[in-house]
Amino acid sequence: MQRTTTLYDSRGEYVAFLHNETLFDTKGGTLGMVVGRFGIIVDMRGGYLGEVGPGNRLVRRCGRNAARVGRLVRGPVEDAAYEDVPAEVIRAAALPVAA
């Protein structure tokens, strides 16, 4: 069964979507893939891009103590040492859409 999930930033703005295990930008360019059972998303070069947080938020770990957070917790993403994936990171990760 095919599954599509719309993803948002912390302000509720649409930033990307997951189709099965592949992450796409809002224009359909491939950004990365979900790896493993923990929902970590890597870009097409294998680098850490982010994770899907509560409320279908596309977030990434931040701060010096981020490594201590095992999984996302309920509540504001800032409280769990997570931040929005910056727009420039999303743009840089995107592969061109096939014509």
Backbone as a chain_set.jsonl record, in Angstrom:
{"seq": "MQRTTTLYDSRGEYVAFLHNETLFDTKGGTLGMVVGRFGIIVDMRGGYLGEVGPGNRLVRRCGRNAARVGRLVRGPVEDAAYEDVPAEVIRAAALPVAA", "coords": {"N": [[0.836, -1.185, 0.0], [0.583, 2.177, -0.853], [1.755, 5.142, 0.704], [1.304, 8.501, 1.622], [2.552, 11.29, 3.322], [2.078, 14.496, 4.481], [4.352, 17.048, 5.4], [5.305, 19.519, 7.824], [6.688, 22.699, 8.971], [7.64, 24.112, 12.202], [5.859, 26.191, 12.422], [3.682, 25.409, 11.071], [3.757, 25.567, 8.341], [3.691, 24.162, 5.093], [6.275, 22.076, 4.069], [7.416, 19.798, 2.933], [6.959, 16.399, 1.679], [6.387, 12.973, 2.5], [6.55, 10.074, 0.622], [5.791, 6.866, 0.771], [8.801, 5.697, 1.765], [10.363, 7.79, 0.928], [11.495, 11.148, 0.851], [10.236, 14.194, -0.349], [10.519, 17.493, -1.792], [8.351, 20.426, -1.872], [7.856, 20.717, -4.546], [8.215, 18.305, -5.703], [10.809, 17.371, -5.974], [13.37, 15.051, -5.158], [14.408, 14.639, -1.856], [15.457, 12.984, 0.175], [15.673, 9.94, 2.152], [13.888, 7.803, 4.414], [15.49, 6.063, 6.94], [15.925, 3.0, 8.587], [14.137, 1.949, 11.584], [13.648, 4.068, 13.241], [12.891, 6.432, 12.081], [14.694, 8.318, 11.077], [15.81, 10.699, 8.748], [17.769, 10.799, 5.898], [19.775, 12.7, 3.605], [20.279, 12.539, 0.0], [22.935, 12.03, -0.215], [23.566, 10.671, 1.976], [23.827, 12.038, 4.363], [22.732, 13.32, 7.565], [19.496, 14.614, 7.643], [17.059, 15.139, 8.956], [14.147, 14.511, 11.042], [10.872, 13.09, 11.508], [8.694, 14.731, 13.484], [6.336, 15.104, 16.265], [2.995, 15.765, 15.193], [3.484, 15.686, 12.487], [5.802, 17.185, 11.862], [8.695, 18.356, 10.225], [11.739, 18.106, 11.486], [14.991, 18.761, 13.003], [17.78, 17.664, 14.962], [19.329, 19.799, 17.359], [21.67, 21.983, 19.043], [23.972, 21.623, 21.837], [23.377, 19.525, 23.586], [21.82, 17.796, 22.186], [22.335, 15.165, 21.41], [21.731, 13.692, 23.639], [19.042, 13.323, 23.686], [16.922, 10.78, 23.223], [14.602, 10.021, 21.741], [11.911, 11.777, 20.148], [9.846, 13.825, 22.216], [6.572, 14.441, 23.589], [5.158, 17.657, 23.096], [6.4, 21.074, 22.668], [8.732, 21.326, 19.979], [11.117, 22.661, 20.49], [11.648, 22.215, 23.166], [12.641, 19.694, 23.17], [15.151, 19.768, 22.121], [15.154, 20.16, 19.342], [14.848, 21.588, 16.048], [13.42, 23.462, 13.28], [14.048, 22.131, 10.003], [16.247, 23.965, 8.16], [15.252, 26.08, 5.418], [17.166, 26.485, 3.404], [18.704, 24.199, 3.632], [16.896, 22.254, 2.857], [16.481, 23.076, 0.187], [19.105, 22.725, -0.826], [19.391, 19.982, -0.643], [17.656, 18.944, -2.492], [17.022, 17.039, -5.394], [16.888, 17.488, -8.935], [13.649, 17.637, -10.49], [12.428, 15.163, -12.599], [11.804, 15.716, -16.031]], "CA": [[0.0, 0.0, 0.0], [1.347, 3.413, -0.935], [1.367, 6.073, 1.757], [1.856, 9.846, 1.5], [2.396, 12.091, 4.531], [2.475, 15.893, 4.329], [5.176, 17.493, 6.526], [5.238, 20.952, 8.096], [7.664, 23.227, 9.921], [7.026, 24.338, 13.516], [4.799, 27.195, 12.281], [2.575, 24.812, 10.337], [3.927, 25.776, 6.896], [3.989, 22.953, 4.322], [7.662, 22.141, 3.61], [7.832, 18.591, 2.218], [6.07, 15.261, 1.895], [6.939, 11.623, 2.423], [5.773, 9.097, -0.137], [6.398, 5.636, 1.261], [9.976, 6.02, 2.585], [11.14, 8.814, 0.238], [11.123, 12.522, 1.176], [10.219, 15.091, -1.497], [10.201, 18.894, -1.501], [6.988, 20.792, -2.262], [7.74, 20.671, -6.006], [8.412, 16.935, -6.159], [12.222, 16.997, -6.031], [13.749, 14.092, -4.129], [15.272, 15.188, -0.805], [16.139, 11.952, 0.943], [14.96, 8.712, 2.458], [13.801, 7.375, 5.807], [16.298, 4.862, 7.154], [15.72, 2.334, 9.866], [12.825, 2.001, 12.222], [13.545, 5.234, 14.113], [12.385, 7.578, 11.344], [15.742, 9.27, 10.716], [15.819, 10.983, 7.316], [19.072, 11.188, 5.369], [19.714, 13.252, 2.254], [20.67, 11.577, -1.021], [24.358, 11.763, -0.043], [23.693, 9.888, 3.194], [23.967, 12.892, 5.537], [21.541, 13.533, 8.392], [18.65, 15.729, 7.219], [16.088, 15.443, 10.0], [13.251, 13.474, 11.534], [9.469, 13.482, 11.561], [8.301, 14.923, 14.876], [4.896, 15.122, 16.537], [2.22, 16.649, 14.331], [4.075, 15.648, 11.142], [6.762, 18.281, 11.723], [10.03, 17.994, 9.766], [12.641, 18.761, 12.434], [16.319, 18.175, 13.132], [18.399, 17.87, 16.271], [20.161, 20.995, 17.46], [22.202, 22.247, 20.368], [25.052, 20.793, 22.359], [22.87, 18.36, 24.295], [20.852, 17.084, 21.35], [22.637, 13.733, 21.368], [21.162, 13.056, 24.825], [17.613, 13.089, 23.469], [16.819, 9.511, 22.514], [13.497, 10.11, 20.782], [11.09, 12.966, 20.359], [8.868, 13.777, 23.3], [5.404, 15.277, 23.325], [5.353, 19.047, 23.487], [7.09, 21.893, 21.671], [9.97, 20.709, 19.52], [12.255, 23.338, 21.088], [11.916, 21.595, 24.455], [13.302, 18.413, 22.968], [16.405, 20.035, 21.413], [14.933, 20.044, 17.906], [14.508, 22.822, 15.355], [13.017, 23.253, 11.891], [15.101, 21.954, 9.013], [16.284, 25.242, 7.443], [14.833, 26.047, 4.011], [18.333, 26.347, 2.526], [19.114, 22.795, 3.677], [15.936, 21.544, 2.009], [16.794, 23.41, -1.213], [20.389, 22.133, -1.197], [19.255, 18.527, -0.704], [16.727, 18.545, -3.555], [17.46, 16.638, -6.722], [15.946, 18.033, -9.922], [12.479, 16.854, -10.866], [12.533, 14.68, -13.977], [10.831, 16.35, -16.928]], "C": [[0.883, 1.251, 0.0], [0.819, 4.41, 0.078], [2.063, 7.411, 1.546], [1.527, 10.626, 2.766], [2.905, 13.495, 4.262], [3.227, 16.326, 5.579], [5.205, 19.011, 6.604], [6.417, 21.388, 8.957], [6.936, 23.536, 11.229], [5.919, 25.385, 13.49], [3.598, 26.656, 11.515], [2.634, 25.04, 8.839], [4.313, 24.451, 6.234], [5.402, 23.059, 3.757], [8.09, 20.937, 2.781], [6.754, 17.525, 2.373], [6.855, 13.965, 1.77], [6.003, 10.783, 1.581], [6.478, 7.771, 0.078], [7.601, 6.022, 2.117], [10.856, 7.094, 1.947], [10.591, 10.19, 0.558], [11.265, 13.391, -0.064], [9.978, 16.519, -1.036], [8.814, 19.205, -2.044], [6.768, 20.757, -3.767], [7.996, 19.286, -6.576], [9.854, 16.511, -6.31], [12.565, 16.063, -4.88], [14.731, 14.72, -3.152], [16.067, 14.115, -0.085], [15.242, 10.766, 1.199], [14.939, 8.475, 3.958], [14.622, 6.095, 5.93], [16.002, 4.287, 8.529], [14.342, 2.547, 10.444], [12.624, 3.229, 13.087], [13.101, 6.499, 13.393], [13.407, 8.651, 11.032], [15.71, 9.449, 9.201], [17.217, 11.429, 6.925], [18.881, 11.763, 3.979], [20.262, 12.219, 1.277], [22.166, 11.285, -1.003], [24.624, 10.961, 1.231], [23.862, 10.701, 4.463], [22.647, 13.085, 6.261], [20.788, 14.77, 7.916], [17.659, 16.101, 8.309], [15.284, 14.226, 10.401], [11.825, 13.997, 11.462], [9.069, 13.532, 13.029], [6.797, 14.886, 15.043], [4.173, 16.126, 15.637], [2.754, 16.726, 12.915], [4.972, 16.853, 10.879], [8.1, 17.725, 11.249], [11.016, 18.793, 10.61], [14.011, 18.093, 12.393], [16.871, 18.5, 14.504], [19.264, 19.118, 16.238], [20.723, 21.102, 18.864], [23.23, 21.241, 20.827], [24.554, 19.516, 23.001], [21.904, 17.522, 23.468], [21.093, 15.583, 21.341], [22.051, 12.992, 22.567], [19.683, 12.732, 24.664], [17.474, 11.829, 22.626], [15.765, 9.527, 21.428], [12.734, 11.378, 21.083], [10.115, 12.753, 21.505], [7.687, 14.652, 22.928], [5.667, 16.685, 23.825], [6.095, 19.805, 22.409], [8.422, 21.273, 21.276], [11.191, 21.37, 20.132], [12.633, 22.69, 22.417], [12.675, 20.286, 24.318], [14.592, 18.558, 22.175], [16.282, 19.785, 19.913], [14.579, 21.41, 17.345], [13.995, 22.473, 13.971], [14.238, 22.938, 11.043], [15.115, 23.24, 8.197], [15.936, 25.091, 5.962], [16.021, 25.86, 3.082], [18.874, 24.916, 2.533], [18.187, 21.964, 2.803], [16.245, 21.809, 0.537], [18.081, 22.735, -1.669], [20.294, 20.621, -1.369], [18.453, 18.066, -1.91], [17.449, 18.154, -4.835], [16.451, 17.186, -7.715], [14.796, 17.072, -10.209], [12.641, 16.446, -12.319], [11.436, 15.301, -14.829], [10.054, 15.33, -17.711]], "O": [[1.828, 1.347, 0.783], [-0.387, 4.521, 0.295], [3.272, 7.455, 1.318], [0.387, 10.631, 3.229], [4.054, 13.666, 3.854], [2.807, 16.017, 6.695], [5.14, 19.701, 5.587], [7.069, 20.561, 9.594], [5.745, 23.253, 11.354], [5.124, 25.466, 14.427], [2.608, 27.363, 11.33], [1.671, 24.744, 8.131], [5.152, 23.712, 6.748], [5.711, 24.015, 3.046], [9.035, 21.039, 2.0], [5.773, 17.71, 3.092], [7.842, 13.875, 1.04], [4.792, 10.783, 1.804], [7.608, 7.57, -0.367], [7.398, 6.654, 3.154], [11.989, 7.291, 2.385], [9.377, 10.398, 0.545], [12.284, 13.339, -0.753], [9.319, 16.747, -0.022], [8.168, 18.33, -2.62], [5.625, 20.767, -4.225], [7.995, 19.105, -7.793], [10.114, 15.386, -6.739], [12.103, 16.261, -3.756], [15.758, 15.265, -3.556], [17.238, 14.323, 0.232], [14.2, 10.598, 0.566], [15.847, 8.886, 4.681], [14.474, 5.166, 5.136], [15.849, 5.02, 9.506], [13.499, 3.233, 9.867], [11.533, 3.424, 13.623], [12.947, 7.542, 14.029], [13.033, 9.789, 10.749], [15.598, 8.475, 8.457], [17.786, 12.329, 7.543], [17.96, 11.382, 3.256], [20.669, 11.133, 1.692], [22.623, 10.383, -1.704], [25.768, 10.615, 1.526], [24.024, 10.127, 5.54], [21.578, 13.022, 5.654], [21.37, 15.848, 7.798], [17.444, 17.288, 8.558], [15.665, 13.084, 10.147], [11.6, 15.204, 11.367], [9.099, 12.52, 13.73], [6.064, 14.663, 14.08], [4.691, 17.208, 15.36], [2.516, 17.707, 12.211], [4.912, 17.465, 9.813], [8.593, 16.739, 11.798], [11.119, 20.011, 10.467], [14.176, 17.01, 11.83], [16.481, 19.486, 15.13], [19.858, 19.449, 15.212], [20.293, 20.387, 19.769], [23.343, 20.146, 20.275], [25.255, 18.505, 22.963], [21.242, 16.633, 24.002], [20.14, 14.808, 21.27], [21.892, 11.772, 22.511], [19.134, 11.944, 25.435], [17.861, 11.81, 21.458], [16.02, 9.085, 20.308], [12.893, 11.979, 22.146], [9.627, 11.646, 21.732], [7.792, 15.508, 22.049], [6.319, 16.881, 24.851], [6.391, 19.251, 21.35], [9.153, 20.758, 22.122], [12.22, 20.712, 20.288], [13.814, 22.623, 22.758], [13.292, 19.828, 25.28], [15.082, 17.579, 21.612], [17.204, 19.259, 19.29], [14.079, 22.279, 18.059], [14.115, 21.33, 13.529], [15.336, 23.417, 11.325], [14.099, 23.586, 7.594], [16.285, 24.091, 5.334], [15.913, 25.156, 2.078], [19.444, 24.47, 1.537], [18.64, 21.07, 2.088], [16.27, 20.88, -0.27], [18.145, 22.225, -2.788], [21.039, 20.04, -2.159], [18.561, 16.908, -2.312], [18.361, 18.842, -5.294], [15.276, 17.336, -7.379], [14.96, 15.853, -10.174], [12.953, 17.276, -13.173], [10.285, 15.4, -14.404], [9.193, 15.693, -18.514]]}, "num_chains": 1, "name": "protein.A"}
